[in-house]
Protein backbone atom coordinates (compact mmCIF):
# COMPACT_ATOMS: atom_id res chain seq x y z
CA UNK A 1 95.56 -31.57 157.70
CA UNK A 2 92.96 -32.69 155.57
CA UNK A 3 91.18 -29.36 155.88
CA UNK A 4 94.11 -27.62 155.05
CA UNK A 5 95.15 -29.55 152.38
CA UNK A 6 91.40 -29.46 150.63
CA UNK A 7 91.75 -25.70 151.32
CA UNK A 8 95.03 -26.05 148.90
CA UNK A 9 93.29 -28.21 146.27
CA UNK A 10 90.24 -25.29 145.88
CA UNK A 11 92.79 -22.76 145.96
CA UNK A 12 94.54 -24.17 143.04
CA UNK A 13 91.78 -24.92 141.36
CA UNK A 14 90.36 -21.77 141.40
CA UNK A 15 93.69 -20.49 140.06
CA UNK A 16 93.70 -22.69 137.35
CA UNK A 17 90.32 -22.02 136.52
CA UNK A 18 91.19 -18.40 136.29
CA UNK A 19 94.30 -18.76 134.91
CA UNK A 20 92.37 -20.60 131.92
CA UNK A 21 89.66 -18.36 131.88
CA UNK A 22 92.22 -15.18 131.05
CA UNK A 23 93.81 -17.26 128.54
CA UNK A 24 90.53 -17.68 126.80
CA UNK A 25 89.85 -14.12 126.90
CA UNK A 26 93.29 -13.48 125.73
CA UNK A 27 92.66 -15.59 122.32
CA UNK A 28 89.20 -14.52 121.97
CA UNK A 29 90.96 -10.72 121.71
CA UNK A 30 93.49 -12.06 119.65
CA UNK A 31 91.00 -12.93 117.03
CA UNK A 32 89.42 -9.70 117.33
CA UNK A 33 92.96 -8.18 116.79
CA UNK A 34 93.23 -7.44 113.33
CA UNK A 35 96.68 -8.76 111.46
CA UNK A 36 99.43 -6.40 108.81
CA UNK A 37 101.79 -8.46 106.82
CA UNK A 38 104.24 -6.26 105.25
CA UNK A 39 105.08 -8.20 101.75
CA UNK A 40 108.57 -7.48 99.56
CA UNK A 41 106.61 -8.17 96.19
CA UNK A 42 109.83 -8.25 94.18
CA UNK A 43 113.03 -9.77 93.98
CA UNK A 44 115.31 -5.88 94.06
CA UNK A 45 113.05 -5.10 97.07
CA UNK A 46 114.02 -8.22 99.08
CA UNK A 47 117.75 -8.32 97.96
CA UNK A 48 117.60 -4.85 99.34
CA UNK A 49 116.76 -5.91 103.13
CA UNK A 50 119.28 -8.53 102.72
CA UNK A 51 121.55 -6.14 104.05
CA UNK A 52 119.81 -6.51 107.40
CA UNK A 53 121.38 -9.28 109.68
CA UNK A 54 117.81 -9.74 111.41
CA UNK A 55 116.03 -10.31 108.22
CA UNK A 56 116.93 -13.91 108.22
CA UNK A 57 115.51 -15.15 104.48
CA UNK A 58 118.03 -16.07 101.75
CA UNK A 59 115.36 -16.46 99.18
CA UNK A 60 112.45 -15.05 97.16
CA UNK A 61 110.73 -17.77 96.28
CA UNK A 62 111.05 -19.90 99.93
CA UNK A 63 110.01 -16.15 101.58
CA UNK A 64 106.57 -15.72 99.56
CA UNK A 65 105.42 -19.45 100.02
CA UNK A 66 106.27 -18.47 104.03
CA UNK A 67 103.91 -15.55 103.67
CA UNK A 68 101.27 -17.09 102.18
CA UNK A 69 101.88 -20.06 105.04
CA UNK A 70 101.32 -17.44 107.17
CA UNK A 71 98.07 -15.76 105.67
CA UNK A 72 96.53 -19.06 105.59
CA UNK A 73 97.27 -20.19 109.46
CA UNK A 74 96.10 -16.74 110.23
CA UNK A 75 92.51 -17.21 108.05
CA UNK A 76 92.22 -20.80 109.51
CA UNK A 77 92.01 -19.19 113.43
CA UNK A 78 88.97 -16.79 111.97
CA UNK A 79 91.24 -13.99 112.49
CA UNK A 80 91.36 -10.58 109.68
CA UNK A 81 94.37 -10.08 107.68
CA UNK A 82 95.60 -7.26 105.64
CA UNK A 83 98.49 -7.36 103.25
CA UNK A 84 100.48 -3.86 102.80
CA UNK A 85 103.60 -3.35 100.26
CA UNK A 86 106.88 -2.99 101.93
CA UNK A 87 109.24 -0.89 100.34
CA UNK A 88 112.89 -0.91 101.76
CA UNK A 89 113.61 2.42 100.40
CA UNK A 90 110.54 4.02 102.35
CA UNK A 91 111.30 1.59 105.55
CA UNK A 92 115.33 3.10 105.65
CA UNK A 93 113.71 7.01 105.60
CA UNK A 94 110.94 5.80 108.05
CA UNK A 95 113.93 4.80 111.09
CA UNK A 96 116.08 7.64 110.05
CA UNK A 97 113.41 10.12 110.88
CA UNK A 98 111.95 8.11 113.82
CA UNK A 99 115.25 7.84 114.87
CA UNK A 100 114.68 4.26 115.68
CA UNK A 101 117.42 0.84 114.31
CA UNK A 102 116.49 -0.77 111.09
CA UNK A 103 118.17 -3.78 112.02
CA UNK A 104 114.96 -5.06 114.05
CA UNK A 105 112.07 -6.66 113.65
CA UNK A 106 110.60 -4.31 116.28
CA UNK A 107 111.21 -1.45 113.70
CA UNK A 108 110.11 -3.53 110.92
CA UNK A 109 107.05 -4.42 112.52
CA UNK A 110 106.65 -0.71 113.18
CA UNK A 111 106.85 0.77 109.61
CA UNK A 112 104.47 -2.54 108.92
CA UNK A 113 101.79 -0.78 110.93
CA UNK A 114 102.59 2.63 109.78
CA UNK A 115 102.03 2.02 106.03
CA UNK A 116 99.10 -0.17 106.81
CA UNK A 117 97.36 3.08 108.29
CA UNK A 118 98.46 5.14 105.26
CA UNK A 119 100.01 3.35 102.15
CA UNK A 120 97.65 0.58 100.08
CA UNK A 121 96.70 -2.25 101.53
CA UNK A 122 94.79 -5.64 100.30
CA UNK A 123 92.82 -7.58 102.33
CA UNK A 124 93.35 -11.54 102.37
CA UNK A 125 90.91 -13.53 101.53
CA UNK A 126 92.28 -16.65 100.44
CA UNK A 127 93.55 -15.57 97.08
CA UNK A 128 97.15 -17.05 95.76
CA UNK A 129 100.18 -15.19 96.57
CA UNK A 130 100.87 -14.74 92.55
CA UNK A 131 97.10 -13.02 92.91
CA UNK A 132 97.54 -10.89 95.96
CA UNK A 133 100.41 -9.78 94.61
CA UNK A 134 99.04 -7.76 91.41
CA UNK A 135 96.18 -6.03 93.18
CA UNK A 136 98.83 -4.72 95.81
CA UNK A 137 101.01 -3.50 93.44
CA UNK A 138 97.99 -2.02 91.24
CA UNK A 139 96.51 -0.50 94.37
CA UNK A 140 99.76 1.19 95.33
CA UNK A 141 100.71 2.04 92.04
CA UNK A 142 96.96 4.16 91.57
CA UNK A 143 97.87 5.82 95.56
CA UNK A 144 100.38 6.79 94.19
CA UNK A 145 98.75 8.45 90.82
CA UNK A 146 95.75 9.67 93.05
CA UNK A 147 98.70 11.74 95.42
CA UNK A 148 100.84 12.80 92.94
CA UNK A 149 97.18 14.41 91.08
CA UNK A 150 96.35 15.61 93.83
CA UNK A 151 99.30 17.32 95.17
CA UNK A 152 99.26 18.77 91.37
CA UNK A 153 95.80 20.91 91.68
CA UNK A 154 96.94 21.57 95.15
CA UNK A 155 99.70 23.98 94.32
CA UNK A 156 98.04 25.54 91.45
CA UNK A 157 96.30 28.25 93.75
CA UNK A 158 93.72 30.68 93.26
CA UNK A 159 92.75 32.39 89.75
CA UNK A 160 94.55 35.91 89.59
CA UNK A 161 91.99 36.65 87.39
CA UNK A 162 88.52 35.73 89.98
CA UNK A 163 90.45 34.60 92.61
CA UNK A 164 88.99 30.80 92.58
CA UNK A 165 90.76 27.80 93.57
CA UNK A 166 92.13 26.42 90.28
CA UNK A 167 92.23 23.20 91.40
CA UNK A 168 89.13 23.08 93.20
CA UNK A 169 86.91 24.35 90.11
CA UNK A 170 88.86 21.89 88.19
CA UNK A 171 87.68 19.00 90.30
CA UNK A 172 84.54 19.67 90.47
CA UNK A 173 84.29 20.31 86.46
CA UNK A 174 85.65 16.80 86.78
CA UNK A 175 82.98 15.56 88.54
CA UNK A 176 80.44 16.92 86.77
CA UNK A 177 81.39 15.97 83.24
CA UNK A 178 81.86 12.21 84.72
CA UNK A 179 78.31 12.09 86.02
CA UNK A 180 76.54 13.43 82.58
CA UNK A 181 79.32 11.11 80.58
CA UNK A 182 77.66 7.49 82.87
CA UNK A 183 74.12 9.24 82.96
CA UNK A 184 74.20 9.52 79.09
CA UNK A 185 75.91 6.16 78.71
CA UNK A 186 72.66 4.63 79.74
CA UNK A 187 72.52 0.74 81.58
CA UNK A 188 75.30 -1.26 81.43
CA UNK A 189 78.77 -2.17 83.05
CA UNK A 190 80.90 0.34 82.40
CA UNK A 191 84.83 0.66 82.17
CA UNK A 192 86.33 3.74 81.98
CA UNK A 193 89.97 5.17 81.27
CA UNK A 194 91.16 8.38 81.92
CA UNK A 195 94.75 9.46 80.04
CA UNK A 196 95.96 12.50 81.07
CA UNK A 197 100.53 13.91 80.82
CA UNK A 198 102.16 16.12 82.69
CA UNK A 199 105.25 18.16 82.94
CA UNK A 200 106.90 14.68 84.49
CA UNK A 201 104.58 12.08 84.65
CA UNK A 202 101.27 10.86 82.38
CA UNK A 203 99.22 9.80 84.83
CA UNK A 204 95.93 6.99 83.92
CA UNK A 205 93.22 6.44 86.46
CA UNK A 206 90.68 3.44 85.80
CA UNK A 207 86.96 3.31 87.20
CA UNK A 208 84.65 0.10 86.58
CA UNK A 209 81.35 0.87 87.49
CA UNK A 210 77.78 -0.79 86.79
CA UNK A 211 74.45 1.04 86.08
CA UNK A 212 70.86 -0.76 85.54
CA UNK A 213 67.66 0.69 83.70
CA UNK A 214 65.96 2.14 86.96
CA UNK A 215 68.82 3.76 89.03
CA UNK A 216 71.74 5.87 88.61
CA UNK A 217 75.54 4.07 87.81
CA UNK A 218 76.94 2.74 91.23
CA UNK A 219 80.66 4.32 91.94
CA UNK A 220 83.08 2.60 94.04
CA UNK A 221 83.97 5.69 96.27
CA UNK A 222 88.06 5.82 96.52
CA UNK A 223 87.77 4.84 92.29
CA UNK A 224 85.68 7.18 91.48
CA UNK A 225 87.67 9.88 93.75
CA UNK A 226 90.87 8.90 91.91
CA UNK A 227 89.40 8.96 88.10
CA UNK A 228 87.64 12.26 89.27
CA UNK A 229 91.07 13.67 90.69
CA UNK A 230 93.51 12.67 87.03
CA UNK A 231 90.86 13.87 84.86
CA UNK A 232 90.99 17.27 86.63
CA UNK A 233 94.52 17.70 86.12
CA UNK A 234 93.68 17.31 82.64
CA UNK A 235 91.08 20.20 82.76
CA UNK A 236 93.43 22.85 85.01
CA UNK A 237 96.15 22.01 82.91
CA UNK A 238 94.54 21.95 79.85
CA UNK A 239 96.43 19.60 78.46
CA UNK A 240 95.61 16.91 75.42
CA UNK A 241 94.07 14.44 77.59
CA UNK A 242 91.42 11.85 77.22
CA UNK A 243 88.90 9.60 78.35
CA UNK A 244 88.01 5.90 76.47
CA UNK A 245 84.53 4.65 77.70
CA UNK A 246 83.78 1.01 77.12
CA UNK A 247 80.41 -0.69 77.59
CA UNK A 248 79.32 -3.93 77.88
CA UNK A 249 75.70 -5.36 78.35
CA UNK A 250 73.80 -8.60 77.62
CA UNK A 251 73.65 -10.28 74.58
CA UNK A 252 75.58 -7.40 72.55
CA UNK A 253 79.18 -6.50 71.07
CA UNK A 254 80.52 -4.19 73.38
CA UNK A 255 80.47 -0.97 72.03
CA UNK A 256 84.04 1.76 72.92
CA UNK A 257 83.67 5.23 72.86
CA UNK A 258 86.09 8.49 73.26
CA UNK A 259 86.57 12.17 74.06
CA UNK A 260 89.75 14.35 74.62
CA UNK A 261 90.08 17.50 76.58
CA UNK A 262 89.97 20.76 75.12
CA UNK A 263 88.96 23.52 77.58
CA UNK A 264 87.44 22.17 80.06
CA UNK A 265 85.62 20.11 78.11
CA UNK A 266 84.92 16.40 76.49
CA UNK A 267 85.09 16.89 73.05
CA UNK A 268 84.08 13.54 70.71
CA UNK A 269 86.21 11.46 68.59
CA UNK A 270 85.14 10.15 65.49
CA UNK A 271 84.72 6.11 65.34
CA UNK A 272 88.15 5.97 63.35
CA UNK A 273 89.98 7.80 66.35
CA UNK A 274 88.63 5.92 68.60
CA UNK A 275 89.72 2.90 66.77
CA UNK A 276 93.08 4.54 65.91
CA UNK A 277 93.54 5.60 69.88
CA UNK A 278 92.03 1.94 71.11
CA UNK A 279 94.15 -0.25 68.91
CA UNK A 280 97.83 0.87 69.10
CA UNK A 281 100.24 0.09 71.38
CA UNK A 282 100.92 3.00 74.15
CA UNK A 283 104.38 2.46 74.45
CA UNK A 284 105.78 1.23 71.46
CA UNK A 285 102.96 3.32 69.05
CA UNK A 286 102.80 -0.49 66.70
CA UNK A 287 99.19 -1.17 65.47
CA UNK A 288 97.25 -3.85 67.69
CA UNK A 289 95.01 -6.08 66.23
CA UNK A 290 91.27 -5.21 67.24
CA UNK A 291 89.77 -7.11 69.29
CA UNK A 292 86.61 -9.21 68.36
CA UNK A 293 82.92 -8.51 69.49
CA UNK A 294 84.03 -5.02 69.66
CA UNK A 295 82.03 -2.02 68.18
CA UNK A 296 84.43 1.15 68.12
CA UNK A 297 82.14 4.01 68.09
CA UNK A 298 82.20 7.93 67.81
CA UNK A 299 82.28 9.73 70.80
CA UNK A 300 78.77 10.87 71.87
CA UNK A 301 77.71 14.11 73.25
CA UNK A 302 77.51 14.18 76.56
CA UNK A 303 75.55 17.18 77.26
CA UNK A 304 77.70 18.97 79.58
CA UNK A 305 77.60 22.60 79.30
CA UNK A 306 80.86 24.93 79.08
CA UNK A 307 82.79 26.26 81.55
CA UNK A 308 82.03 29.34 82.87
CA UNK A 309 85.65 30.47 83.45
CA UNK A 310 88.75 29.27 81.86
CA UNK A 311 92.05 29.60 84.09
């Protein structure tokens, strides 16, 4: 009996010792296992999944301070989170066509790991809700600008002229006067805006980028690909577009610079459109004060040369 029941004992103490050994491999996975939190940034977005019985939260306020509860526990057991925008609007179209209930958190949890594959996403790392929350909604709204652009040279087609891909030629015109506009612009951190309208939307793309004495300027690939991608709708479309360069280095003003489009090219502005374009207010057209330690300068020339073909 004693044999038998010492058999027992090593039996279940093997088990056990198993038993824990799979749960540590289990949590060691888990922290491998990267984390999606779908956030409702806004106060229409969440009253809009109100509707759903399973989405439990009665308020804004109580759900973001949650979320941020749960970033936090989440960056305290070493494991990776990413924040992606939920929109409810986007979520409804996702189940109809998946043909799965909205009234789940199994289908919420779904779309959550759809969009995070496709849609912007911000990764957590530490900041404050009230700063997450900007740089998602600034990230999603330039995907959004970079799709619509380039859906835009997309369905321009080929030349019936030469036959060339409108769009294509007009990208990499892009490209090319951006890299003689930051080689020109010499050392310094640079910050760049392109302005360029449509038929239905004016579209703005935004590239920061740094350059020292000895090496070219350093691009941030997917901001660089989305400056590169407005100003070429700009350039197939030949509309009055235009780019505002702004450069800052040690121990002087920082000095702005302009162009706008005319044919494929950057043409310069004189230093009082610059300081005409730079210091009134987009949407209302009201003078704004300039700003101080500013130099606003003519546009230079870039050395870019024309086009070969026009479409």
């Amino acid at each position: 009996m004693a044999h038998t029941r010492n058999t027992k004992q090593d039996k279940t103490i093997g088990t056990g010792e198993y038993g824990r050994s799979r749960t540590s491999m289990r949590r060691t996975l888990r922290r491998e296992a990267p984390s999606t939190v779908g956030l409702l940034a806004d106060e229409k977005d969440f009253a809009a999944m109100q509707r759903y019985r399973t989405f439990t939260f009665d308020d804004h306020t109580v759900y973001l301070q949650q979320v941020e509860g749960l970033l936090k526990a989440l960056a305290a057991q070493g494991m990776h989170a990413t924040v992606a925008l939920f929109d409810p609007e986007e979520y409804a179209e996702f189940c109809t066509e998946s043909g799965i209930a909205p009234d789940t958190p199994a289908s919420r949890s779904r779309f959550t790991a759809e969009i995070a594959s496709i849609g912007a996403t911000v990764a957590y790392t530490g900041q404050p809700i009230d700063t997450l929350i900007p740089l998602l909604v600034g990230r999603a709204v330039r995907r959004a600008t970079w799709e619509y652009a380039t859906m835009t040279l997309a369905d321009l087609g080929a030349c019936a002229d030469c036959g060339q891909d409108i769009g294509r030629a007009a990208f990499d015109r892009a490209s090319h006067l951006l890299l003689r506009m930051l080689e020109t612009a010499g050392p310094g951190t640079h910050h760049l805006v392109c302005s360029t309208p449509t038929e239905t939307e004016h579209l703005l793309a935004v590239l920061h980028t740094e350059r020292d004495t000895t090496g070219p300027a350093r691009l941030e690939t997917a901001e660089g690909a989305e400056f590169v991608t407005v100003l070429a709708v700009g350039i197939a479309l030949e509309k009055p577009g235009g780019v505002v360069l702004r450069t800052s280095s040690p121990g002087t003003q920082d000095r702005v610079h302009g162009w706008r489009l005319a044919r494929g090219s950057l043409v310069p502005l004189t230093a009082g459109e610059v300081f005409s374009a730079y210091c009134t207010d987009a949407d209302t057209g009201e003078p704004v004060a300039p700003e101080p330690h500013v130099e606003y300068c003519a546009g230079f020339d870039i050395g870019a040369d024309e086009p070969e073909t026009h479409h």
